[in-house]
XYZ file of C-alpha atoms in Angstrom:
433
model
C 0.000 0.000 0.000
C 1.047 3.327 -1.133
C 1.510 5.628 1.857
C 1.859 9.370 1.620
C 4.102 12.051 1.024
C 3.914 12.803 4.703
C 5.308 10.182 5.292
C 8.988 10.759 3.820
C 9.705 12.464 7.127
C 11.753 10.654 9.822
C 10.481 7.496 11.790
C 10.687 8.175 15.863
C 11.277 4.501 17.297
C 7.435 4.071 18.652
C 6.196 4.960 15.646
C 8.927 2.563 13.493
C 7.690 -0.223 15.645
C 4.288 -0.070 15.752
C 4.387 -0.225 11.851
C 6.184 -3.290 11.739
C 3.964 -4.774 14.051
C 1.015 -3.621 12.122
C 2.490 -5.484 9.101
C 3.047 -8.457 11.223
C -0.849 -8.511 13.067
C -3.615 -9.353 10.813
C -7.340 -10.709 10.612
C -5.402 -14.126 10.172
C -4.636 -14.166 13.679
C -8.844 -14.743 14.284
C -8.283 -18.248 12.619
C -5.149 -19.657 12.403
C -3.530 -20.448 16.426
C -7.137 -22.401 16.296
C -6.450 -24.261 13.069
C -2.907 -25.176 13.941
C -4.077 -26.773 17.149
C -6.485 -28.774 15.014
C -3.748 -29.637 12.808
C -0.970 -30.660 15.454
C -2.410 -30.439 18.778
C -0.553 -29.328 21.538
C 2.411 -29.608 19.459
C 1.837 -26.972 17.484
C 3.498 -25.254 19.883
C 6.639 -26.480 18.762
C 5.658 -24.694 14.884
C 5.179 -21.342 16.173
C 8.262 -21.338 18.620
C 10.298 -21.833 15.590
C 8.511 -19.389 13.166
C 9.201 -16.869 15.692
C 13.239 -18.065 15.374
C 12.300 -18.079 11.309
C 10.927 -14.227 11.836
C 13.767 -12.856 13.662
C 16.087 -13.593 10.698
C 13.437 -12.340 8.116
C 13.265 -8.913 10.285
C 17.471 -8.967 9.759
C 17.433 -9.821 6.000
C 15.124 -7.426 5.082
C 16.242 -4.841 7.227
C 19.582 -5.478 5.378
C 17.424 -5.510 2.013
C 16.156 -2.256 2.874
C 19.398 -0.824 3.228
C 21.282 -2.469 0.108
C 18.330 -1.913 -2.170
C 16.790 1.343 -1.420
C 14.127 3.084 -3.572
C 12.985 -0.501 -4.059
C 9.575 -1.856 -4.342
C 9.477 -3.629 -2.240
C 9.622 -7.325 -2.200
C 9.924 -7.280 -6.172
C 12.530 -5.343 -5.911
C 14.148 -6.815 -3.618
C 13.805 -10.248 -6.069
C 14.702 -8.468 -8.753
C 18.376 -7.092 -7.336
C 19.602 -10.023 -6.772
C 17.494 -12.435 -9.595
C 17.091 -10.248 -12.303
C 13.916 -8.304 -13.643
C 11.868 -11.444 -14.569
C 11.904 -13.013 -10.524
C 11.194 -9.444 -9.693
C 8.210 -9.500 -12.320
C 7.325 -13.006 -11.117
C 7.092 -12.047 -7.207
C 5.044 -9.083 -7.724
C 2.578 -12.204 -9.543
C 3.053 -14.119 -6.767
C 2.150 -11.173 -4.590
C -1.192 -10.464 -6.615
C -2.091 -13.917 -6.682
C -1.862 -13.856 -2.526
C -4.410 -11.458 -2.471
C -6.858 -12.662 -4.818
C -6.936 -16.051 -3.062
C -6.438 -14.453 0.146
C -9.152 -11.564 0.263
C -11.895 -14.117 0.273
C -10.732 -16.492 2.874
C -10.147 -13.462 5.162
C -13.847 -12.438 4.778
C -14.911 -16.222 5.530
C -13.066 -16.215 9.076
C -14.691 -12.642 9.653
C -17.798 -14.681 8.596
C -17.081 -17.525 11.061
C -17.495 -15.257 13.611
C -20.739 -13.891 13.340
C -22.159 -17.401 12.142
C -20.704 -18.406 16.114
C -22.759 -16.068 18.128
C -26.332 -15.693 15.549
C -26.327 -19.865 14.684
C -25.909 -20.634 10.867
C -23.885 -23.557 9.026
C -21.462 -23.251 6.047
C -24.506 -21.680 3.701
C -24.944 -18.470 6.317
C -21.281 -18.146 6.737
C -20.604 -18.112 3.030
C -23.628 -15.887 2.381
C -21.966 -13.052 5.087
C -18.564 -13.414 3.706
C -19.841 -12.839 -0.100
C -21.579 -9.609 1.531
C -18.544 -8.363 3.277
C -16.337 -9.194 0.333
C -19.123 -7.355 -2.105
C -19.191 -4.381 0.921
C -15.492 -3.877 0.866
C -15.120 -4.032 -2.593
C -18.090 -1.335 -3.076
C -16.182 0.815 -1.178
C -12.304 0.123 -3.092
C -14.418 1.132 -6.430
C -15.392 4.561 -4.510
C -11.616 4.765 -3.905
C -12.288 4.603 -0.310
C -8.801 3.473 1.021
C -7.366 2.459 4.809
C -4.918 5.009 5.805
C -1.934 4.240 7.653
C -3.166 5.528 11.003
C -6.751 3.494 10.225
C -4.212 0.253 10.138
C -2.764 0.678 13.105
C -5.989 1.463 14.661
C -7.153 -1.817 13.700
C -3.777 -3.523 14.738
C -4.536 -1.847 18.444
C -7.732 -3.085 18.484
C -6.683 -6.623 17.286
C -3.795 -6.375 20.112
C -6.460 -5.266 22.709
C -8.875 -8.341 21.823
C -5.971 -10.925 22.494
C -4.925 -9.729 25.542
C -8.371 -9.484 26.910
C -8.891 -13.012 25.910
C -5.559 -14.803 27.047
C -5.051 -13.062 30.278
C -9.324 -13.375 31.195
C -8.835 -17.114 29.989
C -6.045 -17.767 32.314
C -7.517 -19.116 34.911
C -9.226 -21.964 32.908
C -6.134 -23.395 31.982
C -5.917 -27.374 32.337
C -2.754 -29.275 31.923
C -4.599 -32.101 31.069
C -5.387 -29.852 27.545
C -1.493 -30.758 26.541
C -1.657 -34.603 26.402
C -1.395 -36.400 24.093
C 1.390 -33.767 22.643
C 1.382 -34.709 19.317
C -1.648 -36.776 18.497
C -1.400 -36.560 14.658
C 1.911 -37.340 14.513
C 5.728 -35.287 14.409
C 4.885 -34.680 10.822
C 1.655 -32.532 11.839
C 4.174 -29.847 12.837
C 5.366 -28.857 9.485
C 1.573 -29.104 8.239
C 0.971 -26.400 11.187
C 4.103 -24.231 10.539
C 2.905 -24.288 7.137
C -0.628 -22.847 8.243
C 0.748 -20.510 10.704
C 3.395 -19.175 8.311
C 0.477 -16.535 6.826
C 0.574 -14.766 9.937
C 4.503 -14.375 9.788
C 4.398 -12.181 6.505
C 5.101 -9.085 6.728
C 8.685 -8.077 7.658
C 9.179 -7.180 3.976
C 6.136 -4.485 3.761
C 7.922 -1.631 5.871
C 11.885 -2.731 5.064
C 11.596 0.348 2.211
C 10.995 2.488 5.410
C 14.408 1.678 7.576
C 16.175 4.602 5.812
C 13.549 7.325 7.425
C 15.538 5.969 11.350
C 18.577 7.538 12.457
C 21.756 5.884 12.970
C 21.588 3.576 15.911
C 17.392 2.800 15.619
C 16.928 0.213 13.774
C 18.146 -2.501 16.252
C 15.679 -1.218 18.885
C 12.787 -1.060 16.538
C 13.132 -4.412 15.373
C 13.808 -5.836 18.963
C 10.750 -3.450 20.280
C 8.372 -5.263 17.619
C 9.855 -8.896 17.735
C 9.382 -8.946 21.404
C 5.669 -8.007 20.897
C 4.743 -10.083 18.414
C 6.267 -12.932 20.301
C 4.616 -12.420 23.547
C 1.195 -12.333 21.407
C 1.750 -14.901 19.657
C 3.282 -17.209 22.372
C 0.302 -16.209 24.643
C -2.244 -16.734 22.393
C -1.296 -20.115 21.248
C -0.680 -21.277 24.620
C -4.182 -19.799 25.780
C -5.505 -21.820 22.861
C -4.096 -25.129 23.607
C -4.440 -24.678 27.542
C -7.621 -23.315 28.020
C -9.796 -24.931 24.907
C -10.519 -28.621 25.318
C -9.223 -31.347 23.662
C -11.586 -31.892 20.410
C -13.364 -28.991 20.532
C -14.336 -26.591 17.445
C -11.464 -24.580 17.152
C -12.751 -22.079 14.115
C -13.331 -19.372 16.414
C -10.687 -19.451 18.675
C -10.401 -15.887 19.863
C -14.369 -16.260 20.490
C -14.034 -19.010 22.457
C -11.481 -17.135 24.564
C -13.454 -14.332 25.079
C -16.240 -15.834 26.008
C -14.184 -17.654 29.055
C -12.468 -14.267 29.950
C -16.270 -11.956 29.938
C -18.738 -14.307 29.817
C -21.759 -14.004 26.913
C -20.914 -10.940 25.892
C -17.772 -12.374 24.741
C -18.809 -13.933 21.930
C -20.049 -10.545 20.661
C -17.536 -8.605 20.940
C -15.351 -11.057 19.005
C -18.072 -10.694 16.349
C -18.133 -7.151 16.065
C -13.726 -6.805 16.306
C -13.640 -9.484 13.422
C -16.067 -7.661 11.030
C -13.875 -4.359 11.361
C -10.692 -6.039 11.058
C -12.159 -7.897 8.104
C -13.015 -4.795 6.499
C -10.095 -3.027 7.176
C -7.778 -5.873 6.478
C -9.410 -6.826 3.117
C -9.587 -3.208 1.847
C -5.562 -2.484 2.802
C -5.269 -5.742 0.765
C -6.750 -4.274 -2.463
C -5.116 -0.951 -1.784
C -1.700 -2.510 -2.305
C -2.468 -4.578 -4.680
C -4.018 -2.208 -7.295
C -0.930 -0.288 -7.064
C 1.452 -3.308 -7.743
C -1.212 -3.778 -10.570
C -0.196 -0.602 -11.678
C 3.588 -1.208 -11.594
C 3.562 -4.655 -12.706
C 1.147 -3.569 -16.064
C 2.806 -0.313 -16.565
C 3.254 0.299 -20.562
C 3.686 3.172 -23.248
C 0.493 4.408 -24.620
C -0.676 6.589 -27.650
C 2.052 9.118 -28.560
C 1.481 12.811 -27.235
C 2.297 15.969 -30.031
C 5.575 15.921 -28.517
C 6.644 12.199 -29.635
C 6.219 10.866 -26.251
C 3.871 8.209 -24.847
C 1.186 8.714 -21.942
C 1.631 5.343 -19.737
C -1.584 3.386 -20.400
C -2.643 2.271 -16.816
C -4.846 -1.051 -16.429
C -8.573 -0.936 -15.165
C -8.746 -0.912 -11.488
C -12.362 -1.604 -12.028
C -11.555 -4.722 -14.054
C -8.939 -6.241 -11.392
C -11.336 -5.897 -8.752
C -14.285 -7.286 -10.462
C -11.546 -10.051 -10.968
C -10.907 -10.180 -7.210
C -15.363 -10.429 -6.729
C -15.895 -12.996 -9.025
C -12.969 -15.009 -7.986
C -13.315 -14.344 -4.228
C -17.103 -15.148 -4.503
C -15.717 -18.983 -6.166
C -13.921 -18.803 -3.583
C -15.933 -18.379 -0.760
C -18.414 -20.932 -2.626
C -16.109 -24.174 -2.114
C -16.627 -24.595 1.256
C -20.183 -23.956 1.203
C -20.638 -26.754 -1.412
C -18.038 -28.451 0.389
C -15.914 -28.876 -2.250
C -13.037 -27.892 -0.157
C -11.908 -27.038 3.438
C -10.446 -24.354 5.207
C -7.059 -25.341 5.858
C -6.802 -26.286 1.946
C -7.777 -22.714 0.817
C -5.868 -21.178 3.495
C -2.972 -23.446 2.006
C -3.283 -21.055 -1.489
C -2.427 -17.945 0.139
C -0.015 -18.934 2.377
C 2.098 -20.584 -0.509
C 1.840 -17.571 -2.884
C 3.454 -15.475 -0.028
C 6.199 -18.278 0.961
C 7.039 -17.845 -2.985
C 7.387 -14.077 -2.579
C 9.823 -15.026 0.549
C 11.820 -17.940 -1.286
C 12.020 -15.239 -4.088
C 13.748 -12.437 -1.360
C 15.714 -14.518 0.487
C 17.688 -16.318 -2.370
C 18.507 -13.172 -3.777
C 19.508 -12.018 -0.444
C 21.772 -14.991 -0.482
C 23.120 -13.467 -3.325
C 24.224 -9.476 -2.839
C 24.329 -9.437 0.961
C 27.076 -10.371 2.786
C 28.117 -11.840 6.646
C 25.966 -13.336 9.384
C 23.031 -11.382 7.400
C 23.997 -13.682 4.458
C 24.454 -16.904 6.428
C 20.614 -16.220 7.926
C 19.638 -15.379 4.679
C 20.512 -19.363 3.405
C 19.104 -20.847 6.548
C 15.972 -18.618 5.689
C 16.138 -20.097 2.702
C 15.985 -23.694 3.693
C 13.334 -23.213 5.921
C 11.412 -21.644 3.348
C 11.512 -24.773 0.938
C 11.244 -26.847 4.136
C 7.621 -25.329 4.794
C 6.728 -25.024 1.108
C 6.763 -28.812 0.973
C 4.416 -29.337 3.142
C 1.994 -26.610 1.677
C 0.162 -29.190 0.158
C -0.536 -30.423 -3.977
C -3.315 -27.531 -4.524
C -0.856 -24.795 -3.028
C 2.195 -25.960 -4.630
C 0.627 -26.116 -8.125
C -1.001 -22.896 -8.000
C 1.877 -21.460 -6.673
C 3.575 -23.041 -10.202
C 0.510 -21.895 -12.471
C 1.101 -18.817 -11.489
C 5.165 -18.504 -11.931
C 4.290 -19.770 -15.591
C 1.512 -17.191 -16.652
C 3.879 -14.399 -14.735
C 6.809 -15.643 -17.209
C 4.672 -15.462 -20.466
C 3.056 -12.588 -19.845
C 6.159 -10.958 -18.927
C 8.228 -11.644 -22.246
C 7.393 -8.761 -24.108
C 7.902 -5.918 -21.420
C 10.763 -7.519 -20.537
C 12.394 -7.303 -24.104
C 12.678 -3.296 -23.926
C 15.228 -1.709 -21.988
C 14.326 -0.973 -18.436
C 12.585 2.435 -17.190
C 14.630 5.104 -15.774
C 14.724 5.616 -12.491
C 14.587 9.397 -11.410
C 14.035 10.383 -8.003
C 10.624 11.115 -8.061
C 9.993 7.067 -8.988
C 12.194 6.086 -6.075
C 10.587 8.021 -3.695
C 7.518 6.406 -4.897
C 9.140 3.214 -4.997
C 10.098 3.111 -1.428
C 7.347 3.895 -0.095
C 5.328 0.828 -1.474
C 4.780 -1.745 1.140
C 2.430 -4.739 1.172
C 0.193 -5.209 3.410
């Protein structure tokens, strides 16, 4: 997502962090600890202990990115330094990709929540995700966008919801909840890492940014929102496993939590925080990725009088009918039960490990030291979760790598764009979401 010119002025620390940790937080955060638990018990545990490990190198690597690359675009960029113009071409793909699968499934958990406190099966839940993903994208063709200080709004509020729930749900805690550890099996683990790995994405969306911190920040920033994150995510997927029964639904998790830490009401107030993060969430989404649409499609038009060409720009309107129709088949397949959650959540989650794989083998390649050395082990861990993505994923993931090469072949014949300074100050401040 674009942010503004304001923006171009220096980062204090507390501000610095609380954007990476609003890059980190998400909607997915409503779903997943609850999923993972399903997938691999009490040993899931286990996945997100070392996906925190996994994020502290990604926060160094593409801190370092930030640095070696600046005026980037990001993660393409970043791909594209170190891989060439065609990985850079095929990341921003994989990027777009993420989104399209991933806007739907976002308004299906923000569904899943309402569906727990008003009653309804898969047809109800599917009905109010279509309508929020319809809402939302009502208001992206107004041009309505989520400004920077609206995210972080909704990253408080998510923050404020899980502590509310894990420390109110503390005293329901049974250690009985934690045997058998692993009652699917050590391979389960990877299957949950895999899952969890959506809500580790986003140390690349504010890297562009670490130029805007003075000499000496950086470090404390990073530490400031690692130690956050971790204590969230730690808490909440110990709350989940501790204080939720063996067996139980686990598709609302942070309802479920609530409702032990407030009583009723809880239930409702999970509702109401996962419709606004929903909204939010989805609309940042489509924010960000019309304007990679815009960079990734960019190409001469008609000639002016003066010989030169106005850029012809691609319909915004089109992509995001795209996204509707799409994200309405989407939201369909579980309804017909056709397919589950944990296999569309799979989609996502792989496009995004792509646009990782992509930055941290080129970040193998022009970085140097420790940073370098974390960059490879990134690298195999990476592949190592990728496997276990599953078939759909994995081939989608492949689909999409092809089309992004074909359809890349002619823009990538002409000589590259210049790059003045107004298009790097553009460029770095791009971030995903």
């Amino acid at each position: 997502m674009s942010t503004s010119p304001a923006q171009t002025l220096p980062l204090s620390v507390p501000r610095a962090a609380a954007l990476y940790i609003g890059a980190l937080f998400g909607p997915g955060l409503l779903l997943l600890p609850g999923l993972a638990a399903e997938q691999a018990g009490p040993a899931s545990i286990i996945a997100w202990v070392a996906l925190l490990g996994l994020s502290g190198i990604f926060a160094t690597m593409f801190a370092a990115l930030g640095r070696r690359v600046p005026g980037s675009a990001g993660a393409a960029g970043y791909a594209a330094a170190g891989l060439g113009r065609r990985a850079g071409v095929v990341t921003r793909w994989w990027f777009l990709a993420g989104v399209v699968a991933g806007a739907p499934i976002v308004c299906l958990i923000g569904a899943s929540y309402v569906t727990a406190l008003t009653g309804g099966g898969p047809l109800l839940r599917a009905a109010v995700a279509a309508g929020l993903l319809v809402a939302v994208l009502g208001l992206a063709l107004g041009g309505v966008r989520a400004s920077t200080m609206a995210q972080l709004l909704l990253v408080a509020l998510l923050i404020a919801v899980v502590v509310v729930a894990v420390a109110g749900a503390g005293h329901t805690a049974r250690p009985a909840n934690w045997s058998p550890f692993a009652p699917h099996g050590w391979p389960s683990i990877g299957r949950a890492a895999a899952t969890l790995m959506l809500s580790f994405v986003g140390w690349e969306a504010v890297a562009p940014l670490t130029g805007r911190l003075r000499a000496g920040q950086l470090p404390r920033v990073i530490g400031i929102a690692f130690i956050v994150t971790a204590v969230l995510y730690l808490g909440l997927a110990v709350a989940t496993i501790s204080c939720l029964p063996n067996g139980a639904d686990l598709s609302v998790p942070l309802a479920d939590l609530l409702q032990l830490a407030i009583g009723p009401a809880g239930r409702a107030v999970a509702a109401a925080a996962a419709l606004i993060l929903t909204a939010g969430s989805v609309n940042a989404y489509l924010s960000g990725a019309t304007e990679m649409l815009r960079e990734l499609t960019a190409a001469p038009g008609p000639r002016r009088p003066d010989g030169s060409r106005h850029p012809r720009q691609p319909s915004a309107r089109l992509f995001l009918a795209f996204i509707g129709l799409t994200g309405l088949a989407v939201i369909a397949l579980p309804a017909l039960r056709l397919a589950d959650t944990a296999a569309l959540v799979g989609v996502p989650t792989a496009m995004f490990l792509c646009v990782y794989l992509s930055c941290t083998a080129s970040a193998v390649r022009i970085l140097s030291g420790s940073v370098r050395v974390g960059a490879a082990l990134a690298l195999l861990a990476v592949l190592t979760i990728l496997a276990f993505c599953g078939a759909l994923a994995l081939i989608s993931a492949a689909v999409i790598a092809v089309l992004a090469v074909a359809a890349s072949r002619p823009a990538l014949s002409r000589p590259a764009a210049p790059s003045g300074p107004a298009t790097r100050r553009k460029a770095s401040e791009a971030a995903a979401i």
